Short mmCIF file of C-alpha atoms in Angstrom, two decimals:
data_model
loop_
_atom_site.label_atom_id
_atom_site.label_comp_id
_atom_site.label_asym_id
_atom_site.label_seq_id
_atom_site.Cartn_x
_atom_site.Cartn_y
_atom_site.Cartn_z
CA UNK A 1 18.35 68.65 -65.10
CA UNK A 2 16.38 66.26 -62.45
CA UNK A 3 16.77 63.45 -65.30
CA UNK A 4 20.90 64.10 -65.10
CA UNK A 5 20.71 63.94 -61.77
CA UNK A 6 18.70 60.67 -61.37
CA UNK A 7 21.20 59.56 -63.85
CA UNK A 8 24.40 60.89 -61.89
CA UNK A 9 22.64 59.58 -58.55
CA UNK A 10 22.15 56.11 -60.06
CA UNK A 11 25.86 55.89 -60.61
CA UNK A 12 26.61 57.03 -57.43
CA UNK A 13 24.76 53.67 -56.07
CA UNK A 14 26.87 51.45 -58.21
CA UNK A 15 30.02 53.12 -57.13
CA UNK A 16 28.81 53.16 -53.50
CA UNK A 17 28.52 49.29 -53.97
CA UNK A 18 32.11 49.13 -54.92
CA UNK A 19 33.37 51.21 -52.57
CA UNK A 20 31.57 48.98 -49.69
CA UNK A 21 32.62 45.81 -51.05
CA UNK A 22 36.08 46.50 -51.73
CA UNK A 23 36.48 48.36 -48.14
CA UNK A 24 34.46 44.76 -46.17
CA UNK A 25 36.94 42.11 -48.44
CA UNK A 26 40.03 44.13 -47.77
CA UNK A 27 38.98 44.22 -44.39
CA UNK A 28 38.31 40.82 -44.01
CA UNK A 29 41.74 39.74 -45.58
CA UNK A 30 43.68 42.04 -43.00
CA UNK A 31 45.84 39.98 -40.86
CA UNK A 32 44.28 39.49 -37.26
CA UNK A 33 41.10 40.39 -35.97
CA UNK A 34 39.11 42.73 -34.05
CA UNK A 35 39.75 41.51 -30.70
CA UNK A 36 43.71 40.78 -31.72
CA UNK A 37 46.07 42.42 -29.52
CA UNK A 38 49.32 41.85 -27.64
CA UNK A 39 47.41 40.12 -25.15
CA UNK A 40 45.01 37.22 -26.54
CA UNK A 41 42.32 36.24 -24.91
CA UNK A 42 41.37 33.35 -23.77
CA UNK A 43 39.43 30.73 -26.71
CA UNK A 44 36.38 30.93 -24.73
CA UNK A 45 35.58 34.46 -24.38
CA UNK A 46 37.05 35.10 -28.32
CA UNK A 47 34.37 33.06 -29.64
CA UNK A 48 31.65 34.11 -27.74
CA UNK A 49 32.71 37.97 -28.46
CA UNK A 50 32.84 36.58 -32.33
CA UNK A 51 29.61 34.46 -31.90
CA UNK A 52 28.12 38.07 -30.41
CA UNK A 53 29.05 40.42 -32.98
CA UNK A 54 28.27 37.39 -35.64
CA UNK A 55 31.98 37.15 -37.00
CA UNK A 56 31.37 33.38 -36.81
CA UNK A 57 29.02 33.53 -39.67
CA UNK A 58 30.18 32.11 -43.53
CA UNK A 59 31.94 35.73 -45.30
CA UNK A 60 29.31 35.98 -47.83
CA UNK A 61 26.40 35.75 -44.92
CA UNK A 62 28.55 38.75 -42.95
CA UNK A 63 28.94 40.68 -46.27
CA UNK A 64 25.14 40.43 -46.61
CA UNK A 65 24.13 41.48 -43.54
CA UNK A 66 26.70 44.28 -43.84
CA UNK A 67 25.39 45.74 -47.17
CA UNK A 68 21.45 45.87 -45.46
CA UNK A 69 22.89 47.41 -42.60
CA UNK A 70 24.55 50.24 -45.15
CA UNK A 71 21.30 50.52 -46.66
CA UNK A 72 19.83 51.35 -43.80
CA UNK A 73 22.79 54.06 -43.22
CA UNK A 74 23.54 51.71 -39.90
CA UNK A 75 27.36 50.83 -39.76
CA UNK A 76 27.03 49.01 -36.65
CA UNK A 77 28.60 48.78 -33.35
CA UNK A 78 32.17 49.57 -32.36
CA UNK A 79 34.34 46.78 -31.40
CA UNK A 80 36.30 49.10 -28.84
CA UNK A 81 34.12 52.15 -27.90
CA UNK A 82 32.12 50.01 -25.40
CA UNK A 83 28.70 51.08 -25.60
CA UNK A 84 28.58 53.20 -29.03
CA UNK A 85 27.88 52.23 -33.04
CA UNK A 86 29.83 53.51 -35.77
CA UNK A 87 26.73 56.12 -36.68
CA UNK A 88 27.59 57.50 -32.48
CA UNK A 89 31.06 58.05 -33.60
CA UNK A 90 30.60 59.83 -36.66
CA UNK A 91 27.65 62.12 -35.00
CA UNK A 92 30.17 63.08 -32.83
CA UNK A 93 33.16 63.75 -34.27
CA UNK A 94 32.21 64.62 -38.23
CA UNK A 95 30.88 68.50 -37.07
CA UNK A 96 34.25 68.85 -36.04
CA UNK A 97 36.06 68.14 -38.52
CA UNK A 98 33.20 69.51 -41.07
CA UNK A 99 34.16 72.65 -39.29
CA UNK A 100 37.62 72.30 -39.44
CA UNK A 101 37.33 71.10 -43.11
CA UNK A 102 35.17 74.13 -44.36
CA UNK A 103 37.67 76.84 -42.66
CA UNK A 104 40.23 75.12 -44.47
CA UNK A 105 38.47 74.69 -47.77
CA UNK A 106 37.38 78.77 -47.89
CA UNK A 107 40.81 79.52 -46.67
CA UNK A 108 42.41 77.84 -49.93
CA UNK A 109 39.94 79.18 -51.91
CA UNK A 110 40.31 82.90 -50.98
CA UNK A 111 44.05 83.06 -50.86
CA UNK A 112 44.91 80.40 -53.76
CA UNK A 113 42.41 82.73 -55.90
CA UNK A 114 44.18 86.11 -55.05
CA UNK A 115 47.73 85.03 -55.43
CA UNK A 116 46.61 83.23 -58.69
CA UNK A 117 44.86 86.25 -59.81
CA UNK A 118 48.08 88.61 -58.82
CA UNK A 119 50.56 85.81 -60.40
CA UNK A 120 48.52 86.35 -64.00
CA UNK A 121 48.01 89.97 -63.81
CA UNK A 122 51.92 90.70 -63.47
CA UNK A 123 52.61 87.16 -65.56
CA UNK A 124 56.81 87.27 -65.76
CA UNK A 125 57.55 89.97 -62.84
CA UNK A 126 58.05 89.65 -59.64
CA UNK A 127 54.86 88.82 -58.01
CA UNK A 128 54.39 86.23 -60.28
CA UNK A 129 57.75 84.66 -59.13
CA UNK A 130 56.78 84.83 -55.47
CA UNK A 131 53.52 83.53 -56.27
CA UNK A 132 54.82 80.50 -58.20
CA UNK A 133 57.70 80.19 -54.88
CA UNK A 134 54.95 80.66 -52.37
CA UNK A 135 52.69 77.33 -54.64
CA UNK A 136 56.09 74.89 -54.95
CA UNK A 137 56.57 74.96 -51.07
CA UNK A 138 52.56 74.68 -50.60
CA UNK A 139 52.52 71.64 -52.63
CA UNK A 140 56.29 70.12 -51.90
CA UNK A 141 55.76 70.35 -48.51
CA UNK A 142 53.71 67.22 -46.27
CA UNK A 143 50.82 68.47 -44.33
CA UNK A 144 51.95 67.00 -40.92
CA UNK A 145 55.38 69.03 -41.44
CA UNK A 146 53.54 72.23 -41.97
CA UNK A 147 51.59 71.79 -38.92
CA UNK A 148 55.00 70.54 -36.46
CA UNK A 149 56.45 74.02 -37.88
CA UNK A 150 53.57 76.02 -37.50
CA UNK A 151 53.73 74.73 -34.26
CA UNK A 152 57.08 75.43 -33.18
CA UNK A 153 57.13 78.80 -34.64
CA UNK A 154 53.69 80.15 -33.65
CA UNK A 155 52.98 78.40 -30.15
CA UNK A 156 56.11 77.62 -28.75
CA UNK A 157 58.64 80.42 -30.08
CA UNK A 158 55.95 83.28 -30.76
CA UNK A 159 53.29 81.85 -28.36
CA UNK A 160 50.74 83.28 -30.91
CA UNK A 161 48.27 80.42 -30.51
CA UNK A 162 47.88 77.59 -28.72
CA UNK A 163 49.68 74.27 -29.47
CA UNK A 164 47.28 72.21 -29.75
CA UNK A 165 43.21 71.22 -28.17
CA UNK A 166 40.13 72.56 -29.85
CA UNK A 167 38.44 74.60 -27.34
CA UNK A 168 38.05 79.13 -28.68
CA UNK A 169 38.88 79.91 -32.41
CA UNK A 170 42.25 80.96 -31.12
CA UNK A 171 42.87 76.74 -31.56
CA UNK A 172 40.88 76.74 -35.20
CA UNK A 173 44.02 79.16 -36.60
CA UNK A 174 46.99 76.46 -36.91
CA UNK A 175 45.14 73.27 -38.01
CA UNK A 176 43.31 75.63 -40.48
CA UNK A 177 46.57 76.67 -42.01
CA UNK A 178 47.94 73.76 -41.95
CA UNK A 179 45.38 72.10 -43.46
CA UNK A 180 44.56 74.61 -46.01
CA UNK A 181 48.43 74.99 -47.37
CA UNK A 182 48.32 72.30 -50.02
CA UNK A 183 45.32 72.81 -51.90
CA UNK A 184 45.45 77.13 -51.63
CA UNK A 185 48.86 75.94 -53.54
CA UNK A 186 47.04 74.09 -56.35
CA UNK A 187 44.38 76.58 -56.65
CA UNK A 188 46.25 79.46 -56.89
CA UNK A 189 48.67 77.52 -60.15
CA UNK A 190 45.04 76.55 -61.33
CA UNK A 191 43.69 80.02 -60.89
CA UNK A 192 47.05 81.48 -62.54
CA UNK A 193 47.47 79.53 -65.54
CA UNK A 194 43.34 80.04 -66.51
CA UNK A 195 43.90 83.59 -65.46
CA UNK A 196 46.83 83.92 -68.04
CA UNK A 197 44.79 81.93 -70.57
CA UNK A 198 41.61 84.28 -70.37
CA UNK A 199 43.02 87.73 -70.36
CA UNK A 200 44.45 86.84 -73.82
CA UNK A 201 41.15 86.07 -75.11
CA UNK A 202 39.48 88.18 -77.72
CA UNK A 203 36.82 89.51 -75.56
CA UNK A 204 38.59 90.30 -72.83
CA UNK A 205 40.36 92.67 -75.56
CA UNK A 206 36.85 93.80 -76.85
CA UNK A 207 35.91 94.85 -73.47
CA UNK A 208 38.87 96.56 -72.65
CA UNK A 209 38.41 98.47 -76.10
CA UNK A 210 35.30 99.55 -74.58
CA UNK A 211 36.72 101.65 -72.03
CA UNK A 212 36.06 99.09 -69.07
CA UNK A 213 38.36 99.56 -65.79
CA UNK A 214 41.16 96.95 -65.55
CA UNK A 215 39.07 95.60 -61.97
CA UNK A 216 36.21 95.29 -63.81
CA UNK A 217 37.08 93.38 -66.79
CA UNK A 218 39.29 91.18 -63.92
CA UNK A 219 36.34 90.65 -61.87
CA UNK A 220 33.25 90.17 -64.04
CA UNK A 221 34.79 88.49 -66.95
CA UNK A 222 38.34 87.18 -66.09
CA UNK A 223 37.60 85.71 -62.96
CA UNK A 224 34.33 84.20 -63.47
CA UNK A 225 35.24 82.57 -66.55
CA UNK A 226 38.81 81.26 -64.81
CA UNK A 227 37.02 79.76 -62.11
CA UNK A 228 36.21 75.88 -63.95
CA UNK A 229 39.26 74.12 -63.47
CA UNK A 230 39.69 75.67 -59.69
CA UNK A 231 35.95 74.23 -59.77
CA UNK A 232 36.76 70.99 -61.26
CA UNK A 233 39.47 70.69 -58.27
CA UNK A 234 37.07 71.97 -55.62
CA UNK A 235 35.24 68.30 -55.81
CA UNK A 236 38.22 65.87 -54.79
CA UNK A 237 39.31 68.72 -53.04
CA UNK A 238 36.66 68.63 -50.11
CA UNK A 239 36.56 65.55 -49.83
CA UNK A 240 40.73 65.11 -49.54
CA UNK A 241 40.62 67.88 -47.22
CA UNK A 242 38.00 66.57 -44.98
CA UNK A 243 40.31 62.71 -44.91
CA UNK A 244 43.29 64.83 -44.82
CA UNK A 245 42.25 66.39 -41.34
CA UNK A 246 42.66 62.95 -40.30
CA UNK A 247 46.46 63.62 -39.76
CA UNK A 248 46.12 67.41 -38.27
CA UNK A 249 43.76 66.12 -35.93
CA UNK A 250 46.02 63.98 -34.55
CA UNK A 251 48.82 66.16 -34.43
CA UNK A 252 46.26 68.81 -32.54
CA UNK A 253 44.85 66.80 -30.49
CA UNK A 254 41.14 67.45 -32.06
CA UNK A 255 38.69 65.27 -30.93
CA UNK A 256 36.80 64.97 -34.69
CA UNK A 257 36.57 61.85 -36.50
CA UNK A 258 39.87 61.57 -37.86
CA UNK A 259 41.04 60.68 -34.16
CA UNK A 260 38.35 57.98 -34.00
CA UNK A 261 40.02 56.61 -37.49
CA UNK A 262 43.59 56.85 -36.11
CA UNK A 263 42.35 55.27 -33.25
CA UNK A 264 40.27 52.38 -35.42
CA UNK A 265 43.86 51.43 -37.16
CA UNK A 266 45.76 51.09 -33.98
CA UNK A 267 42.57 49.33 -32.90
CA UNK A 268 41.63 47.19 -35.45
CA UNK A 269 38.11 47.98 -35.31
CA UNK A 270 36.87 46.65 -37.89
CA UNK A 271 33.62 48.36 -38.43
CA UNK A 272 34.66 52.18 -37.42
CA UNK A 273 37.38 51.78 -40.50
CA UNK A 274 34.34 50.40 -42.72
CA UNK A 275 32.18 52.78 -41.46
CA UNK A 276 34.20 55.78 -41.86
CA UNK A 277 35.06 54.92 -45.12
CA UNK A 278 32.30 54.80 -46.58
CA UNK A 279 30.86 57.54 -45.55
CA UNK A 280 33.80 59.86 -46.88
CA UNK A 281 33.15 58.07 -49.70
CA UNK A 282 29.61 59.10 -49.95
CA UNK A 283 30.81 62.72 -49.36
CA UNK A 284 33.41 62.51 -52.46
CA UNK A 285 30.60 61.61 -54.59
CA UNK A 286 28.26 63.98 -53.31
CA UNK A 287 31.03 66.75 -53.89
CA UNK A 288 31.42 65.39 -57.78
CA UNK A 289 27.89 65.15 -58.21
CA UNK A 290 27.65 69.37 -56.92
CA UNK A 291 30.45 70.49 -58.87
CA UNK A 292 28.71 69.27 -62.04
CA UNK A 293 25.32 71.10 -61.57
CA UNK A 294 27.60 74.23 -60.59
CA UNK A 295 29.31 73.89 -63.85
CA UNK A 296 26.06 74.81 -65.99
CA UNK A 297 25.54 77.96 -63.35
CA UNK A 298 29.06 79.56 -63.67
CA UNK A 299 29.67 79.11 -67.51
CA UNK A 300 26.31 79.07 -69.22
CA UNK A 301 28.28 77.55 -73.04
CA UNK A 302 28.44 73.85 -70.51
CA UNK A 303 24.94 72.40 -70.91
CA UNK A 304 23.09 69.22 -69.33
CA UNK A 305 22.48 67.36 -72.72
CA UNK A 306 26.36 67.78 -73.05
CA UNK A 307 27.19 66.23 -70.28
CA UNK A 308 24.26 63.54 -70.47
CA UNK A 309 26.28 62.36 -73.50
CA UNK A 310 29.95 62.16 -71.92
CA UNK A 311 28.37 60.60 -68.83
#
């Protein structure tokens, strides 16, 4: 196990790499620069700002620099927070959205689990039509749509919640739902097609013939053994829903780091986009890296050694 996952972690560094120079070249060849705007300033103070932040250096000097500075998990300063790095910025604003993202995330999980597990269980009747209705207009519909209409219906026709601000749980409830629509839709078609594809097995009808309840052949062996591909999702899945809340935050007025990366666009700074980047990226991995180990836990057939070999 600790030999798969020096292996894993040593691919993680290479893909790291990739993801940092790709994200500092694309930046570079982005029209304009940090201290563009619809008013320029004057040549003087440009270059010394440049000369300061050491944007006058030769590009492969900058990228460099930039890569020890990553190594040293330092993104650097902010081109338009005055006073704060990158590393200030995401210390801030990450627990937010980590706590936005992970009430979203077990949201999905617990509701696109039960509707699968209702869709399979009366597979061709009714429930399993409204399930598969309920997972078409989870995925069809945009994220930033769901949350203007859970707006409008909630807060300003029902007056429910509030519209918007992150201040008592009451304000967690409509981002979270938001948020969470898409991928509870995914899980729970995941969930129902492995759920339909297990109870046909043969020892789900062995332990049936055994006299075991209907919940407890559901739970202990249908379930469980349904679970990888929802797993397999649950990697990308954190990770999109954690960059997802970029938009939702926005539309909620949350002050997490998804409003500093808005912000960083509009901005053009430079190193906040970089920054932010590449540390989602680091999560995405992280999250790929944990759903493998969890595969050997959850379905004991998966071993290491097999997975040494396709890696």
């Amino acid at each position: 196990m600790l030999r798969y996952i020096g292996k894993r972690l040593v691919y993680i560094l290479i893909t790291l790499w990739i993801i940092v120079t790709a994200t500092f070249f694309l930046m570079q060849a982005a029209p304009g620069g940090p201290f563009s705007g619809e008013k320029k300033l004057p040549p003087e103070i440009e270059a010394n700002l440049n000369a300061h932040y050491g944007l006058d250096q030769p590009l492969y000097k900058q990228y460099f620099d930039y890569l020890v500075s990553v190594a040293q998990w330092d993104f650097g300063p902010s081109f338009k927070y005055k006073g704060q790095t990158v590393n200030d910025l995401i210390n801030s604003g990450f627990p937010i959205s980590f706590t936005l993202g992970m009430e979203a995330i077990l949201l999905a999980l617990a509701l696109g689990v039960l509707l699968g597990v209702i869709g399979a269980l009366n597979h061709n009747k009714w429930p399993d039509y409204t399930v598969a209705v309920i997972a078409v207009l989870g995925i069809s519909i945009p994220s930033f749509i769901m949350a203007a209409a859970l707006q409008y219906i909630f807060a300003m026709k029902l007056g429910l919640f509030p519209v918007a601000q992150w201040e008592s749980w009451a304000h967690t409830f409509l981002p979270t739902l938001a948020l969470a629509a898409t991928p509870m839709a995914f899980i729970a078609r995941l969930t129902r097609s492995s759920m339909i594809e297990v109870l046909g097995s043969d020892y789900i009808r062995t332990a049936k013939a055994k006299g075991l309840s209907r919940a407890r052949v559901t739970i202990m062996h249908g379930i469980r053994n349904a679970m990888l591909p929802v797993i397999t999702y649950m990697g990308p899945m954190t990770a999109g829903v954690l960059t997802g809340s970029f938009v939702i935050e926005d539309i909620f007025g949350i002050p997490g780091l998804g409003a500093h990366f808005v912000n960083s666009i509009t901005n053009r700074d430079y190193t906040v986009i970089m920054g932010v980047t590449v540390f989602f990226g680091v999560i995405l991995l992280l999250c790929v890296l944990l759903v493998d180990i969890l595969y050997g836990f959850i379905d004991p057939r998966i071993k290491i050694s097999k997975a040494k070999k396709g890696a």
